[in-house]
CSV table of C-alpha atoms in Angstrom, one decimal:
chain,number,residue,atom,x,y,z
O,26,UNK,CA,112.9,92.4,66.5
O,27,UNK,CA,110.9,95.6,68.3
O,28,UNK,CA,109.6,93.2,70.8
O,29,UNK,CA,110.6,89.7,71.7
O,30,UNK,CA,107.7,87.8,73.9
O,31,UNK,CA,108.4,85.9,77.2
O,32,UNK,CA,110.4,83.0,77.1
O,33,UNK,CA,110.9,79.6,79.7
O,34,UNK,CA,113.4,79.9,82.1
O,35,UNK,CA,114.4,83.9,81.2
O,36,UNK,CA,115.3,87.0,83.8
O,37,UNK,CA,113.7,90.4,82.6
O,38,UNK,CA,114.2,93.7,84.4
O,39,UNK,CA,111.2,96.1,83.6
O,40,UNK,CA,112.4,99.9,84.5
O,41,UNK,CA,109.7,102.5,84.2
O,42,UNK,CA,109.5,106.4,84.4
O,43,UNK,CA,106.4,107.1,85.2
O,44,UNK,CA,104.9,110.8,84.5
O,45,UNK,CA,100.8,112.0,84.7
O,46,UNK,CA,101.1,115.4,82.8
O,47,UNK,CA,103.6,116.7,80.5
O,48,UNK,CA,106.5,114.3,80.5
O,49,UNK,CA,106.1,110.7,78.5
O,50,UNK,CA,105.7,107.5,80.6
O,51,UNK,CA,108.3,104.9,79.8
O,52,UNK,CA,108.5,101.2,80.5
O,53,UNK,CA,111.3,99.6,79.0
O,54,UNK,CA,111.9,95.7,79.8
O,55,UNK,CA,115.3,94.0,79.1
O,56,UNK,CA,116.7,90.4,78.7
O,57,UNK,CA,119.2,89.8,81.9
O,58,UNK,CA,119.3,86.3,81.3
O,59,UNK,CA,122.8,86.2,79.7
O,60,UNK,CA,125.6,86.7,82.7
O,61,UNK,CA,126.7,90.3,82.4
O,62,UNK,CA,124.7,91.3,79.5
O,63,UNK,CA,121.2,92.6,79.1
O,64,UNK,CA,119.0,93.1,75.8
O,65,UNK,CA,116.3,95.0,74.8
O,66,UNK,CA,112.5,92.9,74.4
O,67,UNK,CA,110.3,95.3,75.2
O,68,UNK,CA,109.5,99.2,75.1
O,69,UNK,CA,106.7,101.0,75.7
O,70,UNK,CA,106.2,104.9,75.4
O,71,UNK,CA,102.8,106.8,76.4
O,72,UNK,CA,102.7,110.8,75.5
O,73,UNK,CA,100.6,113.1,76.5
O,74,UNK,CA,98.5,113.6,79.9
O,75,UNK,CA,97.9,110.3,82.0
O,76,UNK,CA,95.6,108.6,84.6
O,77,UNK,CA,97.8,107.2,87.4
O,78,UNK,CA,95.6,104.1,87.5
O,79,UNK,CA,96.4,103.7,83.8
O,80,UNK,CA,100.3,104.2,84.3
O,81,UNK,CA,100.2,101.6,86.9
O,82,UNK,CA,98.2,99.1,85.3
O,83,UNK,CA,100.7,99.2,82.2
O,84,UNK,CA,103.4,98.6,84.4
O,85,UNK,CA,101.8,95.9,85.6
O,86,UNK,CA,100.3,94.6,82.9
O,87,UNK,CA,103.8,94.5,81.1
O,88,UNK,CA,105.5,93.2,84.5
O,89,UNK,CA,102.7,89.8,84.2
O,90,UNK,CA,103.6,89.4,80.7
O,91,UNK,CA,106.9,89.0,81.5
O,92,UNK,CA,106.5,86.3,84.2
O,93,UNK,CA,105.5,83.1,84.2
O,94,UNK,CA,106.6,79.2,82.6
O,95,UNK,CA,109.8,79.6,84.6
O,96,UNK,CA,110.3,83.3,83.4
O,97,UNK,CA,111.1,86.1,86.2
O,98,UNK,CA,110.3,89.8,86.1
O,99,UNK,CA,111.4,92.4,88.2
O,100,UNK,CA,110.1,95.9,88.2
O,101,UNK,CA,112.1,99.3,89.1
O,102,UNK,CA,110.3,102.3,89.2
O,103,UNK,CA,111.5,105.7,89.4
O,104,UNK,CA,109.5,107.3,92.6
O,105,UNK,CA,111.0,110.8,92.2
O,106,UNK,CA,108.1,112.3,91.0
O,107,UNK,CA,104.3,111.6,89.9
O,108,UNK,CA,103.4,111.2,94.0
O,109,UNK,CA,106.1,108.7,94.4
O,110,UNK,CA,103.8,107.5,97.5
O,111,UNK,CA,100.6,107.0,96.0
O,112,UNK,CA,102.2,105.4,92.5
O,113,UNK,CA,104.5,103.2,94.9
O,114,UNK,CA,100.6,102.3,96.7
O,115,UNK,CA,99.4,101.2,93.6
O,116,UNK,CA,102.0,98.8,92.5
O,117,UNK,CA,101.8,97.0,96.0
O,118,UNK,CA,100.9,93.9,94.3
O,119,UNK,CA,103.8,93.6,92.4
O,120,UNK,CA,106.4,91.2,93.3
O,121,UNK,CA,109.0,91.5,93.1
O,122,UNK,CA,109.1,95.6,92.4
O,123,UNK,CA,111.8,98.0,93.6
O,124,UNK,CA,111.2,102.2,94.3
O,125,UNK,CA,114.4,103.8,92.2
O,126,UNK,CA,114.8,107.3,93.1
O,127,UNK,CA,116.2,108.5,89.9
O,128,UNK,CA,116.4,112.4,90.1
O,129,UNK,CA,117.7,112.1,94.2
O,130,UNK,CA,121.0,113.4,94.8
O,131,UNK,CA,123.2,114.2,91.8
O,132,UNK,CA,125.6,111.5,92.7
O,133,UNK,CA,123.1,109.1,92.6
O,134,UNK,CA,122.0,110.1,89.2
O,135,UNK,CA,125.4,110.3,88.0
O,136,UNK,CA,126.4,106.5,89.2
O,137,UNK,CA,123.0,105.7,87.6
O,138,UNK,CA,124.3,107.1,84.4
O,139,UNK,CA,127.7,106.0,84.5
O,140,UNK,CA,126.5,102.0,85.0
O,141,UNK,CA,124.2,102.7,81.5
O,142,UNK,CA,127.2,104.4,79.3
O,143,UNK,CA,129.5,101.2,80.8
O,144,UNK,CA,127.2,98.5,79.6
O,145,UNK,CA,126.6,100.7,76.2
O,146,UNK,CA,130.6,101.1,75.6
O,147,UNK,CA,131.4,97.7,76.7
O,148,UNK,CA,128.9,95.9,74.5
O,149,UNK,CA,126.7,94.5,77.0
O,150,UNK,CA,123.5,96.3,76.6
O,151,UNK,CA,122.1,96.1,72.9
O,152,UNK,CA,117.9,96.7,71.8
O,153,UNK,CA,116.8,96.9,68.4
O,154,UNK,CA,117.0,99.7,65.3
O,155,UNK,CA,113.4,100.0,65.1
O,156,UNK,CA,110.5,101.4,66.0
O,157,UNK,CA,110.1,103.1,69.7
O,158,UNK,CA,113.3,102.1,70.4
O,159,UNK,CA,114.7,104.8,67.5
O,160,UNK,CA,113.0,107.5,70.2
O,161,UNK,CA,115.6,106.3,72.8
O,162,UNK,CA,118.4,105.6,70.7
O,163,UNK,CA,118.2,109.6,69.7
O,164,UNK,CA,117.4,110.2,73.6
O,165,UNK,CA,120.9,108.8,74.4
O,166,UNK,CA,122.6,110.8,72.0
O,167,UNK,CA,120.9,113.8,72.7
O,168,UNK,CA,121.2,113.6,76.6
O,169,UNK,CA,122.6,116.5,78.6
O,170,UNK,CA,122.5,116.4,82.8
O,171,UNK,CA,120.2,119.6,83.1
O,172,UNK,CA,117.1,117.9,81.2
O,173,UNK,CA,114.9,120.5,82.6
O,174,UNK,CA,112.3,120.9,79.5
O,175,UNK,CA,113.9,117.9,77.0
O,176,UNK,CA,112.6,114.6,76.3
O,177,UNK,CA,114.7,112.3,78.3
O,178,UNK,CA,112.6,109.7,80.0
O,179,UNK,CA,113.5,107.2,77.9
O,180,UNK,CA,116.8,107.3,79.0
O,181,UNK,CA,115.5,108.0,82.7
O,182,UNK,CA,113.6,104.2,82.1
O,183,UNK,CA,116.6,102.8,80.8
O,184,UNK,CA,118.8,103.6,83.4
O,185,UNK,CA,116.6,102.6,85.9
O,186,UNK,CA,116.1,99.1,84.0
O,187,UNK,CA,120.0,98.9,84.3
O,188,UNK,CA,120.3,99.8,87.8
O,189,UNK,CA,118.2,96.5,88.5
O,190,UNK,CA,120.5,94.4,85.6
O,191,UNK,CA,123.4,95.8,88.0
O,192,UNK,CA,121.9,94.9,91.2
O,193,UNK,CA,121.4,91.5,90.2
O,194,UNK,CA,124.8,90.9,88.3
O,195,UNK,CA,126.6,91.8,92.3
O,196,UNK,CA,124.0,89.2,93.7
O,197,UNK,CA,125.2,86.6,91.3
C-alpha cells in the first residue's frame, strides 16, 4: 500500500529534506524493523514555497505518528541547507533526531549514495508502485551527481532515511 500506519513493537527511520523556496520538502519514513532490510510506509512531498515552522511541524508531526504502543521513530534530517541552525532549533523536541549533512563533502555524499544503491541492488530496501512514491522511483532513475537545477530531493530524503537504517543495522 502508499502508506502503512504505525504498528506495536516496529522501528521506523523518518529521513527528511527540508527546503523553504524553490526545492520540494521531502519526508520519507521507512520500516527498519526486519534485520537488514527496510521498507517504505510512508512519503510525503510538499512543492512550492514553504514556512519553516510548517516544514518542521510536518516532520514532527509525521515523526509522533510513528511512535508510540511500543513503536520507535527516529528522525534524520538533512542540515545542509534551509538555515541548518535555526531548522535544527526547531526540531529540539524531537527525540530521538539526528542533523545529516547531506550535500557536505563529496565523499560523504558519495558513501551516502553508495549505502542507498546497495540496499536497492541487494533487495533490502523495497516501497510501493504508487502514488508519491512513483515521483521517487523516477527520481532514482533519473539521478545524476551535479543536481544543480533537477528535482532530486526525494532521493536526497531517501538516502538520508538509509543512512539512519545503516547506522542502526552497525549498532545491532
Amino acid at each position: 500500500p502508499e502508506e502503512v500506519p504505525r504498528e506495536a513493537n516496529h522501528r521506523y527511520v523518518q529521513g527528511v529534506d527540508p527546503a523553504a523556496t524553490y526545492d520540494a520538502t521531502w519526508s520519507i519514513v521507512l520500516d527498519a524493523t526486519t534485520d537488514g532490510r527496510a521498507e517504505g510506509v510512508r512519503a510525503v512531498k510538499k512543492a512550492g514555497k514553504q514556512k519553516v515552522v510548517d516544514v518542521a511541524g510536518m516532520v514532527v508531526n509525521t515523526h509522533h505518528s510513528y511512535t508510540g504502543a511500543g513503536a520507535t521513530c527516529e528522525t534524520a534530517v538533512d542540515v545542509t541547507g534551509m538555515g541548518g541552525k535555526v531548522f535544527k532549533e526547531l526540531l529540539g523536541d524531537l527525540h530521538p533526531m539526528r542533523s545529516v549533512e547531506f550535500g557536505g563533502t563529496k565523499k560523504n555524499k558519495m558513501r551516502m549514495l553508495t549505502d542507498l544503491k546497495g540496499l536497492i541492488e541487494q533487495g533490502r530496501l523495497k516501497f510501493p508502485r504508487s502514488g508519491v512514491w512513483l515521483d521517487l522511483r523516477r527520481q532514482l532513475l533519473a539521478y545524476v551527481l551535479d543536481d544543480r537545477g533537477i528535482e532530486q530531493d526525494a532521493v536526497m530524503a531517501l538516502a538520508v532515511a538509509v543512512k539512519q537504517v545503516m547506522r542502526q543495522m552497525a549498532n545491532a
